[in-house]
Short mmCIF file of C-alpha atoms in Angstrom, two decimals:
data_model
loop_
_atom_site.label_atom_id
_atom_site.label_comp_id
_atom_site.label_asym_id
_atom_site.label_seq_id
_atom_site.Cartn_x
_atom_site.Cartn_y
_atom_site.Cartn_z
CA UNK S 1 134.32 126.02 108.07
CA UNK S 2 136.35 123.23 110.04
CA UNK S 3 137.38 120.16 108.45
CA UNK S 4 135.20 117.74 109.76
CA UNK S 5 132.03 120.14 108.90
CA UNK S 6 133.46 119.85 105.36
CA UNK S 7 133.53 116.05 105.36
CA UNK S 8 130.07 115.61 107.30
CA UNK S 9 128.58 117.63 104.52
CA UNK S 10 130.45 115.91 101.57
CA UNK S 11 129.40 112.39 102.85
CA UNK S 12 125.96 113.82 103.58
CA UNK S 13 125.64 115.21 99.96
CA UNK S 14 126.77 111.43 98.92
CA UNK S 15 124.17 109.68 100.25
CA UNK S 16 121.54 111.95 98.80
CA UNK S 17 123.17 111.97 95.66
CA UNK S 18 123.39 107.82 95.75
CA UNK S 19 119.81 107.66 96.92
CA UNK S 20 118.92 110.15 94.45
CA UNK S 21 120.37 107.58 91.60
CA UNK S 22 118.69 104.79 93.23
CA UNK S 23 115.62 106.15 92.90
CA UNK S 24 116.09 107.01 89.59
CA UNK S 25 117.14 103.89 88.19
CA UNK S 26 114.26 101.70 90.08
CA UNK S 27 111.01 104.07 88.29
CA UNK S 28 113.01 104.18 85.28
CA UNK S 29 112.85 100.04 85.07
CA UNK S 30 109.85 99.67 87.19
CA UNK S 31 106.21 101.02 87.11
CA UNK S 32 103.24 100.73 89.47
CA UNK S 33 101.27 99.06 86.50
CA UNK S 34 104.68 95.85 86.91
CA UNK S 35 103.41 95.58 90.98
CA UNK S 36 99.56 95.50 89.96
CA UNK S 37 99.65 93.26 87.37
CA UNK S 38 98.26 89.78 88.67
CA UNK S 39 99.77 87.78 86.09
CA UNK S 40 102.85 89.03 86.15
CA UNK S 41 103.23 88.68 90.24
CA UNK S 42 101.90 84.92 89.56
CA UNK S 43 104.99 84.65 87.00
CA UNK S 44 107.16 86.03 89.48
CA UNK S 45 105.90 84.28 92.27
CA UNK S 46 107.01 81.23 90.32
CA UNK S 47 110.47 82.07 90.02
CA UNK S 48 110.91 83.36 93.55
CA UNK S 49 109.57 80.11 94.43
CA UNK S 50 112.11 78.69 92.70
CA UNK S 51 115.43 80.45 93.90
CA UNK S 52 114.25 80.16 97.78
CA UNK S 53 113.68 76.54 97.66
CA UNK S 54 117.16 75.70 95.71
CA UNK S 55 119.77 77.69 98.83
CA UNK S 56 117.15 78.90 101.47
CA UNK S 57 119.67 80.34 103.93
CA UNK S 58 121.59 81.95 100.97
CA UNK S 59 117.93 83.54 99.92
CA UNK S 60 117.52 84.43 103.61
CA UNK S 61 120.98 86.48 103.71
CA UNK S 62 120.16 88.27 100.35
CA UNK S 63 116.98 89.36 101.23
CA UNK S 64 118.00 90.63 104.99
CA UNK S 65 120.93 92.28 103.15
CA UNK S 66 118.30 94.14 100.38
CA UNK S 67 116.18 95.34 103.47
CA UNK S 68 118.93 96.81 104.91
CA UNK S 69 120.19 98.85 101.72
CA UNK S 70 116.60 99.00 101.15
CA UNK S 71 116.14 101.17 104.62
CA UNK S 72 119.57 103.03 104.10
CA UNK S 73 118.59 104.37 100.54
CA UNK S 74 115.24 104.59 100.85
CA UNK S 75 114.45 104.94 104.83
CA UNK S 76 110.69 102.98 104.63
CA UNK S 77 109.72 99.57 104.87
CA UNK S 78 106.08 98.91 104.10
CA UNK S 79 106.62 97.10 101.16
CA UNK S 80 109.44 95.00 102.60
CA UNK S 81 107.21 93.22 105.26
CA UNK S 82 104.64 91.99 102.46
CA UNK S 83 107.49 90.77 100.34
CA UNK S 84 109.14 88.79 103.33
CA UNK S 85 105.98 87.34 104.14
CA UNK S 86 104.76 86.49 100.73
CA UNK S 87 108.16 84.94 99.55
CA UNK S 88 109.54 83.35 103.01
CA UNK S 89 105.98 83.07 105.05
CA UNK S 90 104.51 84.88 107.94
CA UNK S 91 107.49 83.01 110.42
CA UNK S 92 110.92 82.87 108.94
CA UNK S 93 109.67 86.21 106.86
CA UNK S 94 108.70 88.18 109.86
CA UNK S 95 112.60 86.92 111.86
CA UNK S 96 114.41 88.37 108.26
CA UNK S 97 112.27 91.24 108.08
CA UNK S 98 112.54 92.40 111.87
CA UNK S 99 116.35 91.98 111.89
CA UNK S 100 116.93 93.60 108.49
CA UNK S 101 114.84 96.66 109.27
CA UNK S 102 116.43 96.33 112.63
CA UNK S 103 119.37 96.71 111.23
CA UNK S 104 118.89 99.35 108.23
CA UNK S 105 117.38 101.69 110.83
CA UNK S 106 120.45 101.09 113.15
CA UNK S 107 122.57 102.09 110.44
CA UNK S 108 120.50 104.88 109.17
CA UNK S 109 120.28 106.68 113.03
CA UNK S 110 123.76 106.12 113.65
CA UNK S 111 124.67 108.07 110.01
CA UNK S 112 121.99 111.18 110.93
CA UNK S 113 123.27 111.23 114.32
CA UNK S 114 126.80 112.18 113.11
CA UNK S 115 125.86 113.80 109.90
CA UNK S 116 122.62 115.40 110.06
CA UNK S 117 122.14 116.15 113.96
CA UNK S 118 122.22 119.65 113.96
CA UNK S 119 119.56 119.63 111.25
CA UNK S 120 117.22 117.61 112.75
CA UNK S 121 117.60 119.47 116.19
CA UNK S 122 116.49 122.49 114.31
CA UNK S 123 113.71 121.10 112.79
CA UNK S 124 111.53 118.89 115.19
CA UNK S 125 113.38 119.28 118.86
CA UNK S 126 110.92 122.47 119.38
CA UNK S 127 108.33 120.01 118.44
CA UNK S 128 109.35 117.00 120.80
CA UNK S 129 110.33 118.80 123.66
CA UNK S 130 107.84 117.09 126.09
CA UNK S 131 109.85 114.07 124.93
CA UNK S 132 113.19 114.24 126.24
CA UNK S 133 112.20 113.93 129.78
CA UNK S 134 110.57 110.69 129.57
CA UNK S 135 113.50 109.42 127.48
CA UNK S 136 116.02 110.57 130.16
CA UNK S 137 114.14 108.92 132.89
CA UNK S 138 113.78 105.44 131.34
CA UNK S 139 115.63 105.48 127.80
CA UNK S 140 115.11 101.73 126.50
CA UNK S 141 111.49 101.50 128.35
CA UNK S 142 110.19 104.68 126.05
CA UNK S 143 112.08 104.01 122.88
CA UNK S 144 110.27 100.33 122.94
CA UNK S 145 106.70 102.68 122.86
CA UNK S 146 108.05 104.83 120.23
CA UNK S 147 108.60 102.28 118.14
CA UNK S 148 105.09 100.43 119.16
CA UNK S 149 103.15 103.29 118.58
CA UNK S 150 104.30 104.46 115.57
CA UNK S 151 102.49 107.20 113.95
CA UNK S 152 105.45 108.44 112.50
CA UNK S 153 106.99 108.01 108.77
CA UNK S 154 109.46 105.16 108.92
CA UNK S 155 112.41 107.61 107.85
CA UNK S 156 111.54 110.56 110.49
CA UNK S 157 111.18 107.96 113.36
CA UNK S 158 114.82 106.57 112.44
CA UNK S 159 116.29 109.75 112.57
CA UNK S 160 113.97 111.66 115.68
CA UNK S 161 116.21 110.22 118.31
CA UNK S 162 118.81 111.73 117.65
CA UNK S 163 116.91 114.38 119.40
CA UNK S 164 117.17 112.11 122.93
CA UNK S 165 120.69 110.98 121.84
CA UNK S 166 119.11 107.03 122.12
CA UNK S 167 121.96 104.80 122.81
CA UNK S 168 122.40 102.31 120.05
CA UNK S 169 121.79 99.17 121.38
CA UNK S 170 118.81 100.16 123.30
CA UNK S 171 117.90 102.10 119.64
CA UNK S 172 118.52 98.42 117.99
CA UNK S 173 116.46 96.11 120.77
CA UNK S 174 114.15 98.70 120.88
CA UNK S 175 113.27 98.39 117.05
CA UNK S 176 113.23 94.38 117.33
CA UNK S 177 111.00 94.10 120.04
CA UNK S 178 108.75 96.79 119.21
CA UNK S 179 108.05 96.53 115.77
CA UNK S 180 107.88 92.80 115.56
CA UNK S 181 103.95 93.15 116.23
CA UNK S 182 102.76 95.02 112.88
CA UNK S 183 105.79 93.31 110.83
CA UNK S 184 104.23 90.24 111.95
CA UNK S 185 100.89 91.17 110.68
CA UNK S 186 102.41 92.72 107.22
CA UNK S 187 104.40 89.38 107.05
CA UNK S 188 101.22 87.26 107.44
CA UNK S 189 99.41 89.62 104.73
CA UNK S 190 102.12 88.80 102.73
CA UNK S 191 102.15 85.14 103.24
CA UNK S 192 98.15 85.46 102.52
CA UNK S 193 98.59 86.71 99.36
CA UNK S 194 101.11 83.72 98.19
CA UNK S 195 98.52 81.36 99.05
CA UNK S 196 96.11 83.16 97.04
CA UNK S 197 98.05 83.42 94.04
CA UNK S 198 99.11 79.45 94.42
CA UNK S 199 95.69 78.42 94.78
CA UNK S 200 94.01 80.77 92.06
CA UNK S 201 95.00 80.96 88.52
CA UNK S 202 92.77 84.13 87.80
CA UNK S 203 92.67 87.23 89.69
CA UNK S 204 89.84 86.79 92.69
CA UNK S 205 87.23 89.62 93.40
CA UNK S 206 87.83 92.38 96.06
CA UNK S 207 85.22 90.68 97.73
CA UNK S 208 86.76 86.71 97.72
CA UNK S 209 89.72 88.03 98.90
CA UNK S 210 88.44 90.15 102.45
CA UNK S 211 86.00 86.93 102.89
CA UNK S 212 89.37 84.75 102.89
CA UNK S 213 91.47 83.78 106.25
CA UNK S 214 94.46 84.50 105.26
CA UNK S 215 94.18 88.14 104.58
CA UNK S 216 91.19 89.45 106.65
CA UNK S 217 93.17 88.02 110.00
CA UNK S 218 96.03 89.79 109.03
CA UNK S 219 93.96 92.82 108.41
CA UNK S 220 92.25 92.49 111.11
CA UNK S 221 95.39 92.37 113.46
CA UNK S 222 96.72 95.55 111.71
CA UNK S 223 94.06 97.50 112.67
CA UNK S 224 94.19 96.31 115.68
CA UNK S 225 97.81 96.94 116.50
CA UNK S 226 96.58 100.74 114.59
CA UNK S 227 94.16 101.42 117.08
CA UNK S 228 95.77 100.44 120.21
CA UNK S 229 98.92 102.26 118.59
CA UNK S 230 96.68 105.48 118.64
CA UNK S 231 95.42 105.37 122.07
CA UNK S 232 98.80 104.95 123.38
CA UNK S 233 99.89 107.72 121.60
CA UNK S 234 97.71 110.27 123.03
CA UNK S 235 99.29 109.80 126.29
CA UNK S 236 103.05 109.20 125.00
CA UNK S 237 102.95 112.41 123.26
CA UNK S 238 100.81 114.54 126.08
CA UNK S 239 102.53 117.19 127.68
#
């Protein structure tokens, strides 16, 4: 064994060994009962409140730099859009949220393509054959629909193009442009649910909340964005 194998698997064993701690310490402090417990997100909401509005574009920078980590260690970002949205609003959350996934996926494809490219060849390039055409003939154009479409788990579709060896500034634009759709969505979930919580000082029904604005527009654009993402799909992924 060379020495650069040696070193791509002792950095590679790292990382899961790091994200292995991570994960770890955040159940160990946190349950799901802490993230469904409506007085204790009102409490919270409160003091969030509180350290965006004294340094906004410190907050900003904090947060983008938690999605990122977030995405390295952990590789999926629904929770992150409803966060950004519901501490920051659907606008300024959806710019932090785009650029700091944008980013954390950057980062995460540019560490599997050196480490962990021979793996994932082996795994899914006998699956995603029919792909590798259409990325050779218009890289940038195709990556933008992968990322549209989804369809995939947020940590497979960072790492899948190292299949197509996706250059990484069309990899980056790619993920800004294309994604900014459903994070916008999430975001204004997000932002939905703060506006709830400000104007309600007891949990609302099921029922009050799908009736309200603020969340069934949201919804309504994510399934949206879900179904048109599934008819494209059939034909990006046809033979």
């Amino acid at each position: 064994m060379n020495k650069e194998k040696k070193i791509k698997i002792f950095l590679g064993s790292a990382y899961i060994l790091i994200v292995s701690i991570f994960l770890w310490f955040f159940f160990s402090k946190f349950s799901f009962q802490d993230f469904s417990s409506y007085e204790l997100i009102r409490d919270n909401r409160d003091t969030l409140e509180q350290v965006k509005n004294s340094n906004i574009f410190i907050s900003s920078i904090l947060f983008l730099l938690g999605t990122i980590i977030w995405v390295l260690l952990l590789g999926f970002g629904s929770p992150v859009f409803l966060v950004g949205g519901f501490i920051f609003g659907k606008w300024l959350g959806t710019l932090i949220i785009v650029f700091g996934l944008s980013i954390g996926a950057t980062f995460l494809y540019m560490f599997a393509n050196y480490f962990l490219k021979d793996l994932i060849e082996d795994k899914f390039s006998s699956r995603f054959n029919n792909l590798t055409e259409k990325f050779k003939e218009n890289e940038f154009t195709f990556f933008l629909i992968y990322r549209f479409i989804g369809g995939i788990p947020f940590f497979i579709s960072n790492i899948l193009p190292t299949i197509f060896n996706v250059k990484i500034r069309n990899f980056f634009l790619g993920s800004v442009i294309g994604m900014t759709p459903q994070l916008f969505a999430g975001a204004s979930l997000g932002a939905g649910l703060n506006k709830i919580l400000e104007e309600n000082s007891e949990a609302p029904s099921l029922l009050q909340l799908l009736l309200t604005p603020d969340i069934y527009l949201p919804i309504i654009g994510i399934i949206t964005l879900v179904l048109i993402g599934f008819l494209l799909r059939k034909k990006f992924y046809s033979k």
